[in-house]
GROMACS .gro file of C-alpha atoms in nm:
model
  175
    1MET     CA    1 -25.339  12.280 -18.649
    2PHE     CA    2 -25.326  11.915 -18.546
    3THR     CA    3 -25.436  11.810 -18.896
    4VAL     CA    4 -25.148  12.009 -19.044
    5TYR     CA    5 -24.905  11.832 -18.810
    6LEU     CA    6 -25.034  11.493 -18.921
    7ALA     CA    7 -25.005  11.591 -19.287
    8MET     CA    8 -24.634  11.651 -19.232
    9LEU     CA    9 -24.577  11.284 -19.146
   10SER     CA   10 -24.535  11.027 -19.419
   11SER     CA   11 -24.650  10.699 -19.266
   12GLU     CA   12 -24.958  10.588 -19.077
   13GLU     CA   13 -24.734  10.450 -18.802
   14ASP     CA   14 -24.571  10.793 -18.759
   15ARG     CA   15 -24.912  10.962 -18.749
   16GLU     CA   16 -25.032  10.717 -18.481
   17ARG     CA   17 -24.724  10.770 -18.262
   18PHE     CA   18 -24.743  11.148 -18.305
   19THR     CA   19 -25.113  11.142 -18.215
   20LEU     CA   20 -25.036  10.952 -17.894
   21LEU     CA   21 -24.759  11.198 -17.803
   22TYR     CA   22 -24.975  11.497 -17.887
   23GLU     CA   23 -25.275  11.378 -17.686
   24ALA     CA   24 -25.058  11.288 -17.388
   25HIS     CA   25 -24.846  11.605 -17.382
   26GLU     CA   26 -25.039  11.887 -17.549
   27LYS     CA   27 -25.148  12.045 -17.219
   28ARG     CA   28 -24.806  11.996 -17.062
   29LEU     CA   29 -24.627  12.180 -17.345
   30TYR     CA   30 -24.875  12.465 -17.318
   31ALA     CA   31 -24.825  12.476 -16.939
   32VAL     CA   32 -24.446  12.494 -16.975
   33ALA     CA   33 -24.476  12.779 -17.225
   34LEU     CA   34 -24.737  12.959 -17.013
   35LYS     CA   35 -24.514  12.939 -16.705
   36ILE     CA   36 -24.236  13.114 -16.896
   37LEU     CA   37 -24.440  13.361 -17.099
   38GLY     CA   38 -24.728  13.437 -16.862
   39ASN     CA   39 -24.961  13.502 -17.154
   40PRO     CA   40 -25.205  13.239 -17.290
   41THR     CA   41 -25.191  13.358 -17.651
   42ARG     CA   42 -24.812  13.367 -17.663
   43ALA     CA   43 -24.800  13.031 -17.483
   44GLU     CA   44 -25.017  12.881 -17.758
   45ASP     CA   45 -24.779  13.020 -18.019
   46ALA     CA   46 -24.479  12.875 -17.836
   47ALA     CA   47 -24.649  12.536 -17.800
   48GLN     CA   48 -24.719  12.533 -18.174
   49GLN     CA   49 -24.355  12.616 -18.244
   50ALA     CA   50 -24.250  12.333 -18.012
   51TRP     CA   51 -24.467  12.084 -18.202
   52LEU     CA   52 -24.319  12.206 -18.530
   53GLN     CA   53 -23.971  12.154 -18.383
   54VAL     CA   54 -24.073  11.800 -18.290
   55LEU     CA   55 -24.187  11.737 -18.646
   56ARG     CA   56 -23.864  11.883 -18.791
   57ASN     CA   57 -23.675  11.634 -18.574
   58TRP     CA   58 -23.928  11.354 -18.603
   59GLU     CA   59 -23.680  11.077 -18.685
   60ARG     CA   60 -23.483  11.154 -18.369
   61VAL     CA   61 -23.795  11.199 -18.151
   62ASN     CA   62 -23.960  10.886 -18.290
   63ALA     CA   63 -23.651  10.681 -18.201
   64LEU     CA   64 -23.675  10.785 -17.835
   65ASP     CA   65 -23.858  10.579 -17.576
   66TRP     CA   66 -24.176  10.728 -17.431
   67ASP     CA   67 -24.013  10.894 -17.128
   68ALA     CA   68 -23.723  11.039 -17.325
   69ALA     CA   69 -23.967  11.174 -17.585
   70ALA     CA   70 -24.167  11.339 -17.305
   71ARG     CA   71 -23.853  11.508 -17.175
   72TYR     CA   72 -23.760  11.620 -17.526
   73LEU     CA   73 -24.106  11.774 -17.566
   74ALA     CA   74 -24.071  11.970 -17.240
   75VAL     CA   75 -23.733  12.109 -17.347
   76ALA     CA   76 -23.872  12.195 -17.692
   77ALA     CA   77 -24.160  12.388 -17.531
   78LYS     CA   78 -23.926  12.574 -17.297
   79ASN     CA   79 -23.691  12.663 -17.583
   80ALA     CA   80 -23.977  12.775 -17.807
   81ALA     CA   81 -24.102  13.004 -17.530
   82LEU     CA   82 -23.754  13.147 -17.474
   83ASP     CA   83 -23.711  13.197 -17.848
   84LEU     CA   84 -24.039  13.387 -17.856
   85LEU     CA   85 -23.919  13.613 -17.575
   86LYS     CA   86 -23.595  13.677 -17.762
   87LYS     CA   87 -23.777  13.758 -18.085
   88GLU     CA   88 -23.989  14.008 -17.894
   89LYS     CA   89 -23.667  14.163 -17.763
   90TRP     CA   90 -23.745  14.063 -17.408
   91THR     CA   91 -23.474  13.957 -17.172
   92ALA     CA   92 -23.559  13.664 -16.956
   93SER     CA   93 -23.352  13.423 -16.760
   94MET     CA   94 -23.478  13.093 -16.633
   95PRO     CA   95 -23.483  13.075 -16.255
   96GLU     CA   96 -23.189  12.882 -16.113
   97ASP     CA   97 -23.427  12.636 -15.945
   98TRP     CA   98 -23.632  12.572 -16.263
   99ASP     CA   99 -23.651  12.205 -16.342
  100PRO     CA  100 -23.786  12.082 -16.674
  101PRO     CA  101 -24.102  11.880 -16.613
  102ALA     CA  102 -24.015  11.517 -16.659
  103PRO     CA  103 -24.128  11.185 -16.519
  104GLU     CA  104 -23.974  11.111 -16.183
  105SER     CA  105 -23.874  10.757 -16.270
  106GLY     CA  106 -23.553  10.665 -16.447
  107ALA     CA  107 -23.289  10.924 -16.361
  108GLY     CA  108 -23.065  10.837 -16.654
  109GLU     CA  109 -22.810  11.007 -16.871
  110TYR     CA  110 -23.057  11.266 -17.001
  111GLU     CA  111 -23.155  11.385 -16.653
  112ARG     CA  112 -22.791  11.415 -16.548
  113LEU     CA  113 -22.707  11.611 -16.862
  114VAL     CA  114 -23.001  11.848 -16.813
  115ALA     CA  115 -22.914  11.899 -16.445
  116LEU     CA  116 -22.551  11.971 -16.525
  117ILE     CA  117 -22.639  12.211 -16.807
  118LEU     CA  118 -22.887  12.393 -16.580
  119SER     CA  119 -22.606  12.449 -16.331
  120LEU     CA  120 -22.409  12.654 -16.586
  121PRO     CA  121 -22.430  13.031 -16.632
  122GLU     CA  122 -22.723  13.133 -16.856
  123ASP     CA  123 -22.483  13.256 -17.127
  124TYR     CA  124 -22.363  12.899 -17.188
  125ARG     CA  125 -22.669  12.710 -17.067
  126ARG     CA  126 -22.892  12.801 -17.362
  127VAL     CA  127 -22.630  12.720 -17.627
  128LEU     CA  128 -22.540  12.385 -17.469
  129GLU     CA  129 -22.906  12.293 -17.428
  130LEU     CA  130 -22.959  12.343 -17.799
  131LYS     CA  131 -22.633  12.166 -17.885
  132PHE     CA  132 -22.657  11.860 -17.660
  133VAL     CA  133 -23.024  11.822 -17.571
  134GLU     CA  134 -23.182  11.922 -17.902
  135GLU     CA  135 -22.872  11.819 -18.100
  136GLU     CA  136 -22.875  12.125 -18.325
  137THR     CA  137 -22.576  12.229 -18.535
  138ASN     CA  138 -22.384  12.547 -18.459
  139GLN     CA  139 -22.539  12.703 -18.768
  140GLU     CA  140 -22.893  12.619 -18.649
  141ILE     CA  141 -22.816  12.754 -18.302
  142ALA     CA  142 -22.671  13.076 -18.447
  143ARG     CA  143 -22.979  13.131 -18.662
  144ARG     CA  144 -23.215  13.051 -18.374
  145LEU     CA  145 -23.043  13.278 -18.121
  146GLY     CA  146 -22.945  13.555 -18.361
  147LEU     CA  147 -22.572  13.503 -18.302
  148LYS     CA  148 -22.274  13.461 -18.530
  149GLU     CA  149 -22.176  13.101 -18.591
  150SER     CA  150 -21.825  13.176 -18.457
  151THR     CA  151 -21.982  13.307 -18.135
  152VAL     CA  152 -22.183  12.987 -18.098
  153SER     CA  153 -21.869  12.781 -18.160
  154THR     CA  154 -21.683  12.973 -17.890
  155LYS     CA  155 -21.972  12.939 -17.644
  156VAL     CA  156 -21.995  12.565 -17.712
  157GLN     CA  157 -21.621  12.523 -17.659
  158ARG     CA  158 -21.617  12.727 -17.337
  159GLY     CA  159 -21.943  12.575 -17.221
  160ARG     CA  160 -21.804  12.223 -17.270
  161LYS     CA  161 -21.507  12.317 -17.053
  162LEU     CA  162 -21.740  12.455 -16.785
  163LEU     CA  163 -21.958  12.144 -16.813
  164LEU     CA  164 -21.652  11.921 -16.775
  165ASP     CA  165 -21.545  12.121 -16.468
  166VAL     CA  166 -21.892  12.078 -16.317
  167MET     CA  167 -21.890  11.707 -16.399
  168ARG     CA  168 -21.553  11.665 -16.227
  169ARG     CA  169 -21.672  11.862 -15.926
  170GLU     CA  170 -21.990  11.651 -15.904
  171GLY     CA  171 -21.789  11.328 -15.937
  172TYR     CA  172 -21.925  11.222 -16.278
  173CYS     CA  173 -21.577  11.183 -16.425
  174ASN     CA  174 -21.217  11.166 -16.313
  175GLY     CA  175 -20.921  11.386 -16.389
   0.00000   0.00000   0.00000
């Protein structure tokens, strides 16, 4: 499958960077998916879907620094695993104490955003993760989660309000 991934990239520089990311994070993505799915075969499928998501968003991922790319990969693996559960008509909620695996250094904007989103109710958490962390459009989110686009729009709007309330409560913003 790795050869197929490389074939999807147009430049040698992109293939080299992807190879470095893949070699450094392949096992980690699988581990994230396995933790959620509990099944090695399904975890492999989810990891493959995560890598395909990375390739679909390669320009954005390639522009990230190494640590931010690693965090993006972890979120992509988690989301691919959750999508697989949804497609199989399973209901699963991430534990409240689940923390996406990320390097401990550099608690920047991304970490704060992830922490704040994880503090929201699951109903809004998933939509906002896709909207703000993976930067998907409402249409992409609707297709991915099997929702109407208007439902996604409403969840994003309400989720933003909840997120703003949490940010105010945590002292990230005034007013």
